[in-house]
Each structure stands twice: as C-alpha cells, then as structure tokens.
Amino acid sequence: MEIAIAFCIGLLSACGLFLILRGRTYPVVLGLTLLTYAVNLFLFASGQLVKGQPPILGSGSSYTDPLPQALVLTAIVIGFAMTAFVVILAIRARADLGNDHVDGKSKPKDITKEVEQ
Amino acid sequence: MNIAWIIVLPLLGVIAPLLANPTRRNQVAWITAVLPFAALLITLYHAPAILAGEVVQQTWYWIPQIGLTLSFRMDGLALLFTLLILGIGLLIILYARYYLSSKDPMGRFYSYLILFMAAMLGIVNSGNLLQMWAFWELTSISSFLLIGFWSSTGKARKGARMALTITGAGGLALLAGILLIGKVVGSLELEAVLNSGRLLVEHQWYPVILALVLIGAFTKSAQFPFHFWLPHAMSAPTPVSAYLHSATMVKAGIFLLARMFPVLSGHDAWFVTVSLVGLATLLLGAYTALFKHDLKGLLAYSTISHLGLITLLLGMGTELAAVAALFHIVNHAVFKASLFMGVGIIDHETGTRDMRQINGLFKYMPHTAVLCIVAALSMAGVPLLNGFLSKEMFFAETLEQSAIGALSWLIPLLATIAGALSVAYSLRFIHDVFFNGEPKGLKKTPHEPPRYMRIPVEVLVALCILVGIFPALLVGDLLKSAGVAVLGGTLPYIPLYIWHGFNLPLLMSALALAGGIGIYARRKVLFQFQSHFKEVDANERFDAWLYQVITFIRRIEALIDKRSLQYYLAWLSVALLILLAAPLLNLSLVGDNVVITPLTAEVWAGTALIAIAALATVVNNRRRLFAALLISIVGLGVSLAFARFSAPDLALTQISVEVITTILLLLALFFLPQTTPKESKPGRLLRDIGLAGIFGGIMATLTYAMLTRPIETISDYFLANSKTGGGGTNVVNVILVDFRGFDTFGEITVLGIAALGIYKLTAGMRLFLPATNEDGLPWSRDKYPLILKQVSQSILPLALLISAYIFLRGHNLPGGGFIAGLITAIAIVQQYIGHGNDWIQKRFYANYVGFIAAGLSIALLTGLGSWLWQKPFLTSWFDYFTWPVFGKFELASAMLFDLGVYLTVVGAAMLILAKLGQLTVVEPYSEKED
C-alpha cells in the first residue's frame, strides 16, 4: 500500500509542477490545486495510514495520529483561499492587461504556427 | 522605576501629539512634553546611583541561543547623553511651539521629533549591539522625515534623501561591523563586548571591524569625507537643526566611538585614522564656515568642525583627551543648540538667513542679540564660558600628541589655526548680524520674538556661563562617571578649573583669539581668494553618483531578471530539486523493521482513480472546462483517501472545499478564455516534463522512505488530554479549537485577509466580458431553471440544519466550525445559482465582510476572555449541565471560538463567490480583446 500512496503523491506533484510551468494563468491554477493535493496527502501520510481508527475517543481501542489531520484540515481551507485569490488575480490581470499570460504579455510572435509546421 | 521606561515612554509619546486637538497649539505642545518629561524624571531618579559608578541594567531574553535579547543598560556615558537628549529635547519642544507657523501640521512634526528622541535614547541606552543598531537606523529614518518635513520644497526632499542615503549606507557598514564583533566576542551583549579586553584589537579581523565601525560613525557624525550631507540637511526646520544636527544625532557617531573606545582604541590604526580624519574635518569645517553667507550654513560647517575636534580628541587615545571629548560634547551641544535657536529666531523675525542682508540687528532685538553673542563667544572659546574650558583641554592634549612621530608638532599648530578660524567665523556671526550698519532689503521690520520662544535659548546660554564659571560643580561628577564608562576603571585627575596659570595652552588660546580677529579684519582678501575656486554643488555630484549606482545595478538586474514568471518558476524548481535531492543521496529507501501493508483492491482502485484523473487533467489542460471537471475527480479521490484512512473530518472538509472550488473555477471560466493556446515549444515541453518527472520521483521516494520508517509522535498527549482537558472526544477538533487554538486563530485571520484581498481586487475591476465565447457562440441568457429554483430553495433549511448539526457535534464527532462553515456557504451559493444575485439581494442583505469581522472578533474575544480569570490567552473552559427535556449537555468556551471559525469561513467563502458571481451579471459588451 505504501508504494501506491507514494506513487499518487509523486504523480500529483509531477502533474502539479508541469502545469505550474505553463504560460497561461488557468493551467497554473490547476497546477497549484494538484500540488495542494500532493502536499496535503504527504502531510497526512506523515501520521501513518491506518484503517478504521479515527481519532474520535471511544470509537475504538486505538487511534490514528490526530495531529497531521488537524494540520491538513486548516491547510485545505487555506489552500482554497489561496486558490481563490490566484483565480481572482488571474481574472483581474486579464481584465487589466487584455491577456491571460502569466508574464502579463502575449508573446509577440505566434508560436502556434511554428509548432504545427 | 525600570530604565526601559526611559525609552518606552517617549516611544509611546509618538502618538501623543496626534491625539491632541491640532488647532490648540499649546495643548499639542504640552501633551507632547509630558512623556519625555516623565522619562527625564526617571533618569534623574537613577542618576545618583550611576554617578556613584553603578551600571543599571534590564534584560529580557527573547532568543538567547542566538544572542537576541531586549536589553537596556545605563552607565555614565549613557546618562550623559540621555540628559542631553531629554533636556535639550524638552527645550526644543517649547521652542518649536513658537517656531512652526499655524499652517504647519504641528502634531505630525512633534510625532516625528519624539520618534527621533526615542530612537536616540535607544541608541545610548541599549545593552545589546544589534538592538543599538536597530535604534541607530530608526534615527536615520526619523531624521529623514524631519529634514523632509517641508516636503513641498525640492531642497528639503533632496537634503532628506542625501542624509538618509549617507547615514543609511553607514548604518549598513556598522551592522556588518557589529556582526563581526559578535562573531569574534561570541556575544552581542554590550557588557560582554566591553569586557572582552584586547580580544578585538588582537584579532585578525580587527582592520575590517574597525573600518566598518568607523564608516558607520563617520557618516553619522558628518566626518570628512562624508561631511557634505550635513549642510544640505539644513533645509530642515530650525528646531530640527538645533536638535538633530548640533546636539544629538550627529553626536551618535561620536557616541559610538566613545562606546567602542575601550575595546577598539588600543591600536595604531585607530589613532592614525580617527585623529587624522578628525583633524581634516576640524580644519575643513572651520575654513568653509568662514565663507558661508547663510547663517545656518555657517553653523553647519562650524558643527562639522567641532565634531572633527571631538573625533580628534577621541583619536588621540590619551585618557584626558577622552574626557575632554566628553566635555566638549556637552559644551558644543549647549552653545550650538542655543545658536541654532537664535538663528531660527532671526530667520523668523527677518524672513531671511543671508548675512549680506541681515545687519545691525542689535538695535531691533537687543535681548536675543545678547544671548546669541554670548553663545557665539562660547563657540569661539572665550574665557569664562564653557567652550573655553574644553578648548583649553583640547589644546593641552594636542601638545601631548606623538601619533605621527616627528611631525607631531604639526597637530598643535593646526589646532591653533583651526581655533583662529573658529574665532573668525564666530566674530563674523556676531559682527555681521548684530552690528555692521543697517539691515538691507528686509521684507519686515525685525523685533523681539514671543517671550516663551526665548526661554530655551536663555536656559542654554545660562548653562554656557554657569558651566564656564563653575565647571567642577556642575558637570564634574557627570564627566567622571562618563569617563569611567569610556576608559574603564582608572580615571585621571580632571583639571576642571578656569585658571591653570600661564601655560602653553593659554598662549595657544591667546594666539587663536588674536589670529581670529586678524583673519576677520582681513576677510575681504580671503573672500577674494576664495572666489577663485568654483563652488562645488554637493547635491549635483551626489545625484550624478546616485545615477551611476542605479544604472549599474539596473544592468546587473537585467542580467538575472527576465520579468517572466515562467522563468522564475523554472529556476525555483531547479533549486528546489537540488535541495530535495541532495539529502536523499545519503538515505536508504526502506527503513528498518517495517511491515509493508499489502495492497488491497480498494487502494488499487483509488490510486487508479487519482492517477488517471490527474494525468487526464494535464493532458486536457487546454480544454479548460473539461479540465475543471477532471480535477474535481482528483479531489474526490483525495477525499476518499482521507475517508479510507481514518480521517472523517478531512474527508468532509475536502469534499466541501471541492464543491466550492469547482463552482469557483466555473465562474472563473466565464471571465477567462475557454481554451489555452498551444505555445510551448517542444524544447520547453521536454524541459518541463523532465523537471516535473524528477520532482515527482523525488516526492514519491521521500513519501516511501517516510512511510517505511517508524514514527515518533507527540500526539499521545492530545489523545490523553482531549476529553479531560479539552472536553471533547473529537481529538482533531479539540486540537484545532483548544490545544492549538492560537494557530487556528492565525489561520482564520489569513483566510479573512485573503477574502478581503479578493474583495479589493474585484472592486473597480474593468471587466473583460466578451458577449460570445471564442468560437463565436453567444452566452446563453436563459432564465434560471424552475426545478433548480424550487429544489435549492426547499433544500436551504435542511442544509442549514445539517450545518448547525455538524457544527454542534464537532467537539465530539466529526464536524466543527470549518466544515459547518463550508456547508453553509454551499447552501447559500446554491441559492445564488438557482435564483440569481438580484433575487437574493432583494430578500437577504448579507454583509460578508461583517461576517469575517464578527468571526475574528468572537475568536479573539474568546481568547482574551481567559485573561479575566488570570489564565493565558485562549485557555479553554468547559462544563456539563443538565436541563429538563434536553438532558445533559456540555458547554465549552471552545465552542464559542469554533463559532468564530464558522463565521469567518462562511464570510470568506461567500465574499469570494458572491463577489465573483455578482460580476457576471454585468451586461457583456461585444468587442473582442483590446
């Protein structure tokens, strides 16, 4: 099972980084979201992954580590706030600059054609 | 009384003048003076002990491991400066009340002035070098504000900028020097540094440390070749010049030299550098002062020259010279501050400071004239005045000099010449201004200033005379205790007498006096000689130099900064990869004694779900709507993982956030292009795939290595105390609202700030709303679907009920403020989706900013509430009650805190979504991109 978790986190990180390096705001937002998933899962996994031992006292005989859960819970909410901020920033940037490139300027020449040739 | 109050009271006093009624100028001045006066009383309370040789200390440890403490220390040297700063400061407050016109914002002026005073007190009373440096920089900043007070004039702005650049750069050098001293001594505490003996002098870094500290001191005290900023700082209001540029700030550099004297002075490099720089400054200042037509210019160069004199004394290194330096610090502060104030009065009454216009004022303002003449005679070093005494000591010390070997006879000679020059410019000041015919071309007839404006000058001039006649009585003890602080235990006998008999120093004084009169009598020749030299405008030179520096830095910046986020991020990732990979090289992949959990079918399925959805998101990222749907599947997978691995709270949170994020992305797509153009070149794609692949590999390795190692947890404490100490069985929630409540408070604050940032970003946004999508299809203007309307409306009470339930049970079962807040937000958003913004606004006026404010206030007040019971911030309380019908139930202060969390989350989420949603209602326009 460990290998599956490691694989998931690795893949999510890779996808996240790849999208963050793209040139338009929207893929960067998606990339940040994927990275958030990866980081949250990683933090969560640091408390060991066990089945059926929720940290609710009285629900069983032993409990999983509650601390990473508390950390991740606030991280999820703050992650949302940050995603929202970037989204609005992207919208504002497009409104003010007329394009949605992360550098704030469309490339002078159209690279699309070069690629398709 | 704690000596920290001496600094803290004036610091608090920074706001005092702003609280007063600005139209009642006396009130403003009084309120300003109260706290510094209290600080003066505290100083006087401590003075007897310090004069007796005690050192008063107060230290609070912050991070003692790395030498960070808040530490105050007052010895004789600090006492001397503190009395100067507070005493003259109070006189300046009185003086400024009459100097400033009714058009000047007086509260602001006083506020800056007190800020400067507090910073200056901080420098002299700091027991930690780093702390002293922080106050040092604060004086630079506050003096910038004061010099530039009349910011509407270009001169003031330029002068302020120049002073800040020079003293700020010197401050940086000083910081480097202090850090090196800390490295060598092993501590930044002043006590430890002063007790380090010859450690610094014998260390191989001594030349570097000395150079850095001296640059700091010389820039601050306007020593050659950094002296040029001081005359330009004269564009400040005159009370500022009187305070900063004669009595206090320029003495900060001298203070530093005196402070470091015990540990840095025992070396030839110190003697040669400090005394030669001092000598050069002394001569240059005295000579230039003679030719200034501007009264303040004359005083500025005279100040430079006297600062040079003090520096020279400190550079001589003999014990008596150091005491003479301290004595001259006091004397110069007293006569120069009174002269500046006198000049301010003249400026005020005549409207000019040009000595070619101002003549014969004795007739018009005899009282002021007498005061100025006495102070100027003290500056010239005429007997029976305080300036004479320290100048005599100075002459006597120059005769003892042997720093430059066989050429040492030059020093007394040059000192006498400087003395003659100083007599000459003092004479010019007296004769030109108060006698020498009638005033020329004045706009108004000068007369005596208001009664109270003269009082500060009278006090200081009285001091000039009293100290000049009874030196031992008035300043003897102060000088002794300051001398002990500078020199260490032993103190030579200080000859504080007016009459030393006929000796060489007296002859030098007489020569200087006669020479000065001679120079002044033949001044026409000298002026003519000087007119052959082109006057250098320091401002122009400085601007040109600044321009070169900026151009140079821009060129470097252009090399490394491509103004491209993609470029930054790529380099950031490379750096990250190196940082992450390096430690992995020395790590085995699998830890010891681990049991690998077998893969079960549902984990397989979950992994496949997440992996396929994530890859599909990447592959389809250019089809934006589709990608938004795909990424929500990843989120679903992640929440399932949380649910599977014993984290019901996380699963609930994640799934609620997923819903809100998806709505957010859909709304965002309305304002953004629907597709991403193909623009990455194959090379770029390959690079990014490579970077991403390596990163993913590293993260996977890291996770695997972590999961296959046994963990040590600190959570046993939380599990054991959650019920008994926090009163809840849901440990995650108890950690959030109780054990780590302070962290949560910080987090909801961040949430609130992010929401407010978004609010601000959307305000005044020039919308980009094409009427069609990119394929030319017009946006649908359909009415809100009836079924959605009805269903969402009838679901609302139910959803709110659920969220209330989730909230209430949160302390004991999965739930709590965060999750309940998200659910409420979703329920409200659903109404917006089903009915539209207008419909909602007609029925329900919600101030979401108010929600955030209320939430944060409730959380904060809950935390503060525990202070009422003398408990630390956010200590929780709970108890069980029994009510008929309801039965037994629990009340906990943590629930109130959780209510704050709930309100903040609802407010933030709604502020974000509602704001964005409202924008979509604006009528789109039909042009394409502009």
Coordinates of N, CA, C and O in Angstrom, one line a residue, chain B residues 120-264:
Chain B
M120 N 17.0 57.9 19.6 CA 18.3 58.3 20.1 C 18.5 57.8 21.5 O 19.7 57.3 21.9
L121 N 17.5 57.8 22.4 CA 17.6 57.3 23.7 C 17.9 55.8 23.6 O 18.6 55.2 24.4
G122 N 17.3 55.1 22.6 CA 17.5 53.7 22.4 C 19.0 53.4 22.1 O 19.6 52.5 22.6
I123 N 19.6 54.3 21.2 CA 21.0 54.0 20.9 C 21.8 54.1 22.2 O 22.6 53.2 22.4
V124 N 21.7 55.1 23.0 CA 22.6 55.3 24.0 C 22.3 54.4 25.2 O 23.2 54.1 26.0
N125 N 21.1 53.9 25.3 CA 20.8 53.0 26.5 C 20.7 51.5 26.1 O 20.2 50.8 26.9
S126 N 21.1 51.1 24.9 CA 20.9 49.7 24.6 C 22.1 48.9 25.2 O 23.2 49.3 25.2
G127 N 21.7 47.7 25.7 CA 22.7 46.9 26.2 C 23.1 45.8 25.3 O 23.8 44.9 25.6
N128 N 22.5 45.9 24.0 CA 22.8 44.8 23.0 C 23.1 45.6 21.7 O 22.4 46.5 21.4
L129 N 24.2 45.2 21.1 CA 24.7 45.9 19.9 C 23.7 45.9 18.8 O 23.5 46.9 18.1
L130 N 23.1 44.7 18.6 CA 22.1 44.6 17.5 C 20.9 45.5 17.7 O 20.4 46.2 16.8
Q131 N 20.5 45.6 19.0 CA 19.4 46.4 19.3 C 19.8 47.9 19.2 O 19.0 48.7 18.6
M132 N 21.0 48.2 19.5 CA 21.5 49.6 19.3 C 21.5 49.9 17.9 O 21.0 51.0 17.5
W133 N 21.8 49.0 17.0 CA 21.9 49.2 15.6 C 20.4 49.5 15.1 O 20.2 50.4 14.3
A134 N 19.5 48.8 15.6 CA 18.1 49.0 15.2 C 17.7 50.4 15.5 O 17.1 51.1 14.6
F135 N 18.0 50.9 16.7 CA 17.7 52.3 17.0 C 18.5 53.3 16.2 O 18.0 54.3 15.8
W136 N 19.7 52.9 15.9 CA 20.6 53.7 15.0 C 19.9 54.0 13.7 O 19.8 55.1 13.2
E137 N 19.3 52.9 13.1 CA 18.6 53.0 11.8 C 17.3 53.9 12.0 O 17.0 54.6 11.1
L138 N 16.7 53.7 13.1 CA 15.5 54.5 13.4 C 15.8 56.0 13.4 O 15.0 56.8 13.0
T139 N 17.0 56.3 13.9 CA 17.3 57.8 13.9 C 17.5 58.2 12.5 O 17.1 59.3 12.1
S140 N 18.1 57.4 11.6 CA 18.2 57.8 10.2 C 16.9 58.0 9.6 O 16.7 59.0 8.9
I141 N 15.9 57.1 9.9 CA 14.6 57.2 9.2 C 13.9 58.4 9.8 O 13.3 59.2 9.0
S142 N 13.9 58.6 11.1 CA 13.1 59.7 11.7 C 13.8 61.0 11.3 O 13.1 62.0 11.0
S143 N 15.1 61.1 11.1 CA 15.7 62.3 10.7 C 15.4 62.6 9.2 O 15.2 63.7 8.8
F144 N 15.2 61.5 8.4 CA 14.8 61.7 7.1 C 13.4 62.4 7.0 O 13.2 63.4 6.3
L145 N 12.5 61.9 7.9 CA 11.2 62.5 8.0 C 11.2 64.0 8.4 O 10.5 64.8 7.9
L146 N 12.1 64.2 9.4 CA 12.2 65.6 9.9 C 12.9 66.6 8.9 O 12.4 67.7 8.7
I147 N 13.9 66.1 8.3 CA 14.6 67.0 7.3 C 13.7 67.3 6.2 O 13.6 68.4 5.7
G148 N 12.9 66.3 5.7 CA 12.0 66.5 4.6 C 10.6 67.0 5.1 O 9.7 66.8 4.3
F149 N 10.6 67.6 6.3 CA 9.3 67.9 6.8 C 8.5 68.9 5.9 O 7.3 68.7 5.6
W150 N 9.2 69.9 5.4 CA 8.6 70.8 4.4 C 8.8 70.1 3.0 O 9.5 70.6 2.2
S151 N 8.0 69.1 2.8 CA 8.3 68.2 1.7 C 7.9 68.9 0.4 O 8.2 68.4 -0.7
S152 N 7.2 70.0 0.5 CA 6.8 70.7 -0.8 C 8.0 71.4 -1.5 O 8.0 71.6 -2.7
T153 N 9.1 71.6 -0.7 CA 10.3 72.2 -1.4 C 11.3 71.1 -1.8 O 11.5 70.1 -1.1
G154 N 11.8 71.3 -3.0 CA 12.7 70.3 -3.6 C 14.0 70.2 -2.7 O 14.5 69.1 -2.6
K155 N 14.4 71.3 -2.1 CA 15.6 71.3 -1.3 C 15.5 70.4 -0.1 O 16.4 69.6 0.2
A156 N 14.3 70.4 0.5 CA 14.1 69.6 1.7 C 14.1 68.1 1.3 O 14.7 67.3 1.9
R157 N 13.4 67.8 0.1 CA 13.4 66.4 -0.3 C 14.8 65.9 -0.6 O 15.2 64.8 -0.2
K158 N 15.6 66.7 -1.3 CA 16.9 66.3 -1.7 C 17.8 66.2 -0.5 O 18.5 65.2 -0.4
G159 N 17.7 67.2 0.4 CA 18.5 67.1 1.6 C 18.2 65.9 2.4 O 19.1 65.2 2.9
A160 N 16.9 65.6 2.5 CA 16.5 64.4 3.3 C 17.0 63.1 2.7 O 17.5 62.2 3.4
R161 N 16.9 63.1 1.4 CA 17.3 61.9 0.7 C 18.8 61.7 0.8 O 19.3 60.5 1.1
M162 N 19.6 62.8 0.7 CA 21.0 62.6 0.8 C 21.4 62.2 2.2 O 22.2 61.2 2.4
A163 N 20.8 62.8 3.2 CA 21.1 62.4 4.6 C 20.8 60.9 4.8 O 21.6 60.2 5.4
L164 N 19.6 60.5 4.3 CA 19.2 59.1 4.5 C 20.2 58.1 3.8 O 20.6 57.1 4.4
T165 N 20.6 58.5 2.6 CA 21.5 57.6 1.8 C 22.8 57.5 2.5 O 23.3 56.3 2.7
I166 N 23.4 58.6 2.9 CA 24.7 58.5 3.5 C 24.7 57.8 4.9 O 25.4 56.9 5.1
T167 N 23.8 58.3 5.8 CA 23.7 57.7 7.1 C 23.2 56.2 7.0 O 23.6 55.4 7.8
G168 N 22.3 56.0 6.1 CA 21.8 54.6 5.9 C 22.9 53.7 5.4 O 23.0 52.5 6.0
A169 N 23.7 54.1 4.5 CA 24.8 53.3 4.0 C 25.8 53.0 5.1 O 26.2 51.9 5.3
G170 N 26.0 54.1 5.9 CA 26.9 53.9 7.0 C 26.4 52.9 8.0 O 27.1 52.1 8.6
G171 N 25.0 53.0 8.2 CA 24.4 52.1 9.1 C 24.6 50.6 8.7 O 24.8 49.7 9.5
L172 N 24.5 50.4 7.4 CA 24.8 49.0 6.9 C 26.2 48.5 7.2 O 26.4 47.4 7.6
A173 N 27.1 49.5 7.0 CA 28.5 49.1 7.3 C 28.6 48.8 8.8 O 29.3 47.8 9.2
L174 N 28.0 49.6 9.6 CA 28.0 49.4 11.0 C 27.4 48.0 11.4 O 28.0 47.3 12.2
L175 N 26.3 47.7 10.7 CA 25.7 46.4 11.0 C 26.7 45.2 10.7 O 26.9 44.3 11.6
A176 N 27.4 45.3 9.6 CA 28.4 44.3 9.3 C 29.5 44.3 10.4 O 29.9 43.2 10.8
G177 N 29.9 45.5 10.8 CA 30.9 45.5 11.8 C 30.4 44.9 13.1 O 31.2 44.1 13.8
I178 N 29.2 45.2 13.5 CA 28.6 44.7 14.7 C 28.6 43.1 14.7 O 28.9 42.4 15.6
L179 N 28.1 42.6 13.5 CA 28.0 41.2 13.4 C 29.4 40.5 13.5 O 29.5 39.5 14.1
L180 N 30.4 41.2 12.9 CA 31.8 40.6 13.0 C 32.2 40.7 14.5 O 32.8 39.7 15.0
I181 N 31.9 41.8 15.2 CA 32.3 41.9 16.6 C 31.6 40.7 17.4 O 32.2 40.0 18.2
G182 N 30.3 40.5 17.0 CA 29.6 39.4 17.7 C 30.2 38.1 17.4 O 30.3 37.2 18.3
K183 N 30.7 37.9 16.2 CA 31.4 36.6 15.9 C 32.7 36.4 16.7 O 33.0 35.4 17.2
V184 N 33.5 37.6 16.8 CA 34.7 37.5 17.5 C 34.5 37.3 19.0 O 35.1 36.4 19.6
V185 N 33.7 38.1 19.6 CA 33.5 38.1 21.0 C 32.6 36.9 21.4 O 32.8 36.4 22.5
G186 N 31.7 36.5 20.5 CA 30.8 35.4 20.9 C 29.5 35.9 21.5 O 28.7 35.1 22.0
S187 N 29.3 37.1 21.6 CA 28.1 37.7 22.2 C 27.9 39.1 21.6 O 28.9 39.8 21.3
L188 N 26.7 39.5 21.5 CA 26.4 40.8 21.1 C 26.0 41.7 22.3 O 25.7 42.9 22.1
E189 N 26.0 41.1 23.5 CA 25.7 41.9 24.7 C 26.8 42.9 24.9 O 28.0 42.5 24.9
L190 N 26.4 44.2 25.1 CA 27.4 45.2 25.3 C 28.4 44.9 26.5 O 29.6 45.0 26.4
E191 N 27.8 44.3 27.5 CA 28.6 44.0 28.7 C 29.7 43.0 28.3 O 30.9 43.3 28.7
A192 N 29.4 42.0 27.6 CA 30.4 41.0 27.2 C 31.4 41.6 26.3 O 32.6 41.4 26.4
V193 N 30.9 42.5 25.3 CA 31.9 43.1 24.4 C 32.8 44.0 25.1 O 34.1 44.0 24.9
L194 N 32.3 44.8 26.0 CA 33.2 45.8 26.8 C 34.2 45.0 27.7 O 35.2 45.5 28.0
N195 N 33.8 43.8 28.1 CA 34.7 43.1 29.0 C 35.7 42.2 28.2 O 36.4 41.4 28.8
S196 N 35.6 42.3 26.9 CA 36.5 41.4 26.1 C 37.9 41.8 26.0 O 38.7 41.1 25.4
G197 N 38.2 42.9 26.6 CA 39.7 43.3 26.7 C 40.3 43.6 25.3 O 39.7 44.2 24.5
R198 N 41.4 43.0 25.1 CA 42.2 43.3 23.9 C 41.8 42.2 22.8 O 42.5 42.1 21.8
L199 N 40.8 41.5 23.0 CA 40.4 40.4 22.1 C 40.2 40.9 20.7 O 40.8 40.4 19.7
L200 N 39.4 42.0 20.6 CA 39.1 42.5 19.2 C 40.4 43.1 18.6 O 40.6 42.9 17.4
V201 N 41.1 43.9 19.4 CA 42.3 44.5 18.8 C 43.3 43.5 18.3 O 44.0 43.8 17.2
E202 N 43.4 42.4 18.9 CA 44.5 41.4 18.5 C 43.9 40.4 17.5 O 44.7 39.6 17.0
H203 N 42.6 40.5 17.2 CA 42.1 39.6 16.2 C 42.4 40.0 14.8 O 42.7 41.1 14.5
Q204 N 42.5 38.9 13.9 CA 43.0 39.2 12.6 C 41.9 40.1 11.8 O 42.2 40.7 10.8
W205 N 40.7 40.0 12.2 CA 39.6 40.8 11.5 C 39.6 42.3 12.0 O 38.8 43.1 11.6
Y206 N 40.5 42.6 12.9 CA 40.4 44.0 13.5 C 40.4 45.1 12.5 O 39.5 46.0 12.6
P207 N 41.2 45.0 11.4 CA 41.2 46.2 10.4 C 39.8 46.3 9.8 O 39.3 47.4 9.6
V208 N 39.2 45.1 9.5 CA 37.9 45.2 8.8 C 36.8 45.7 9.8 O 36.0 46.6 9.4
I209 N 36.8 45.2 11.0 CA 35.9 45.6 12.0 C 36.0 47.1 12.2 O 35.0 47.9 12.2
L210 N 37.3 47.6 12.4 CA 37.5 49.0 12.7 C 37.0 49.8 11.5 O 36.3 50.8 11.7
A211 N 37.3 49.4 10.3 CA 36.9 50.2 9.1 C 35.4 50.3 9.1 O 34.8 51.4 8.9
L212 N 34.7 49.2 9.3 CA 33.2 49.2 9.2 C 32.6 50.0 10.3 O 31.7 50.8 10.0
V213 N 33.1 49.9 11.5 CA 32.5 50.7 12.6 C 32.8 52.2 12.4 O 31.9 53.0 12.6
L214 N 34.0 52.5 11.9 CA 34.3 53.9 11.7 C 33.5 54.5 10.5 O 33.1 55.6 10.6
I215 N 33.2 53.7 9.5 CA 32.4 54.2 8.4 C 31.0 54.6 9.0 O 30.5 55.6 8.7
G216 N 30.5 53.7 9.8 CA 29.2 54.0 10.5 C 29.3 55.3 11.3 O 28.4 56.1 11.2
A217 N 30.3 55.4 12.1 CA 30.4 56.6 13.0 C 30.7 57.8 12.2 O 30.1 58.9 12.4
F218 N 31.6 57.8 11.2 CA 31.9 59.0 10.4 C 30.8 59.5 9.6 O 30.6 60.7 9.4
T219 N 30.0 58.6 9.0 CA 28.9 59.0 8.2 C 27.9 59.7 9.1 O 27.3 60.8 8.7
K220 N 27.6 59.1 10.2 CA 26.6 59.7 11.1 C 27.1 61.1 11.7 O 26.3 62.0 11.8
S221 N 28.3 61.2 12.0 CA 28.8 62.4 12.6 C 29.4 63.3 11.6 O 30.2 64.2 12.0
A222 N 29.1 63.1 10.3 CA 29.5 64.1 9.3 C 31.0 64.4 9.3 O 31.4 65.5 9.2
Q223 N 31.8 63.3 9.4 CA 33.2 63.5 9.3 C 33.7 63.4 7.8 O 33.1 62.7 7.0
F224 N 34.8 64.1 7.6 CA 35.3 64.1 6.2 C 35.7 62.7 5.8 O 36.2 61.9 6.7
P225 N 35.4 62.1 4.7 CA 34.8 62.8 3.5 C 33.3 62.6 3.4 O 32.8 62.8 2.3
F226 N 32.6 62.3 4.5 CA 31.2 62.1 4.4 C 30.4 63.3 4.9 O 29.2 63.3 5.2
H227 N 31.2 64.5 5.1 CA 30.6 65.6 5.8 C 29.5 66.3 5.0 O 28.7 67.1 5.6
F228 N 29.5 66.1 3.7 CA 28.7 67.0 2.8 C 27.2 67.0 3.0 O 26.5 67.8 2.6
W229 N 26.7 65.9 3.6 CA 25.3 65.8 3.8 C 24.7 66.8 4.8 O 23.6 67.3 4.7
L230 N 25.6 67.1 5.8 CA 25.1 67.9 6.9 C 24.6 69.3 6.5 O 23.5 69.7 6.8
P231 N 25.4 70.1 5.7 CA 24.9 71.4 5.2 C 23.6 71.3 4.5 O 22.7 72.1 4.6
H232 N 23.4 70.2 3.7 CA 22.2 70.1 2.9 C 21.0 69.7 3.8 O 19.9 69.9 3.5
A233 N 21.3 69.1 5.0 CA 20.2 68.8 5.9 C 19.7 70.0 6.6 O 18.7 70.0 7.3
M234 N 20.3 71.2 6.3 CA 19.9 72.4 6.9 C 18.6 72.9 6.4 O 18.0 73.9 6.8
S235 N 18.1 72.2 5.3 CA 16.8 72.6 4.8 C 15.7 72.2 5.8 O 14.5 72.4 5.5
A236 N 16.1 71.5 6.8 CA 15.1 71.1 7.9 C 14.6 72.4 8.6 O 15.3 73.4 8.6
P237 N 13.4 72.3 9.2 CA 13.0 73.4 10.1 C 14.1 73.6 11.2 O 14.7 72.6 11.6
T238 N 14.3 74.8 11.6 CA 15.4 75.1 12.5 C 15.4 74.3 13.9 O 16.4 73.9 14.3
P239 N 14.2 74.1 14.5 CA 14.3 73.3 15.7 C 14.9 71.9 15.5 O 15.6 71.4 16.3
V240 N 14.7 71.4 14.2 CA 15.3 70.1 13.9 C 16.8 70.2 13.8 O 17.6 69.4 14.3
S241 N 17.3 71.3 13.1 CA 18.7 71.5 13.1 C 19.3 71.6 14.4 O 20.4 71.1 14.7
A242 N 18.6 72.4 15.3 CA 19.1 72.6 16.6 C 19.3 71.3 17.4 O 20.2 71.1 18.1
Y243 N 18.3 70.5 17.2 CA 18.2 69.2 18.0 C 19.1 68.1 17.4 O 20.0 67.6 18.0
L244 N 18.8 67.8 16.1 CA 19.5 66.7 15.5 C 20.9 67.1 15.1 O 21.9 66.3 15.3
H245 N 21.1 68.2 14.5 CA 22.3 68.5 13.8 C 23.3 69.3 14.6 O 24.3 69.8 14.1
S246 N 23.0 69.5 15.9 CA 24.0 70.1 16.8 C 24.1 69.2 18.0 O 25.2 68.9 18.4
A247 N 23.0 68.9 18.6 CA 23.1 68.3 20.0 C 23.1 66.8 19.9 O 23.7 66.2 20.8
T248 N 22.3 66.2 19.1 CA 22.1 64.7 19.3 C 22.5 63.8 18.1 O 23.5 63.2 18.2
M249 N 21.8 63.9 17.0 CA 22.1 62.8 16.0 C 23.5 62.7 15.6 O 24.1 61.7 15.5
V250 N 24.1 63.9 15.2 CA 25.5 63.9 14.7 C 26.4 63.4 15.8 O 27.6 63.1 15.6
K251 N 25.9 63.5 17.1 CA 26.8 63.0 18.2 C 26.7 61.5 18.3 O 27.4 60.9 19.1
A252 N 25.7 60.9 17.6 CA 25.6 59.4 17.7 C 26.8 58.7 17.3 O 27.3 57.7 17.9
G253 N 27.4 59.2 16.2 CA 28.7 58.6 15.7 C 29.8 58.8 16.7 O 30.5 57.8 17.0
I254 N 29.8 60.0 17.4 CA 30.8 60.2 18.4 C 30.6 59.3 19.6 O 31.5 58.7 20.2
F255 N 29.3 59.1 19.9 CA 28.9 58.2 21.0 C 29.4 56.8 20.7 O 30.0 56.1 21.6
L256 N 29.3 56.4 19.4 CA 29.7 55.1 19.1 C 31.2 54.9 19.3 O 31.7 53.9 19.8
L257 N 32.0 56.0 18.8 CA 33.4 56.0 19.0 C 33.7 55.8 20.5 O 34.6 55.0 20.9
A258 N 33.0 56.6 21.4 CA 33.3 56.6 22.8 C 32.9 55.2 23.4 O 33.6 54.7 24.2
R259 N 31.8 54.7 22.9 CA 31.3 53.4 23.4 C 32.3 52.3 23.1 O 32.6 51.4 23.9
M260 N 32.8 52.3 21.9 CA 33.7 51.3 21.5 C 35.2 51.6 21.9 O 36.1 50.7 21.6
F261 N 35.4 52.7 22.4 CA 36.8 53.2 22.8 C 37.5 52.1 23.6 O 38.7 51.8 23.3
P262 N 36.9 51.5 24.6 CA 37.7 50.6 25.4 C 38.2 49.3 24.7 O 39.2 48.8 25.0
V263 N 37.4 48.9 23.7 CA 37.8 47.6 23.0 C 38.4 47.8 21.6 O 39.0 46.9 21.1
L264 N 38.2 49.0 21.0 CA 38.8 49.2 19.7 C 40.0 50.1 19.6 O 40.7 50.2 18.6

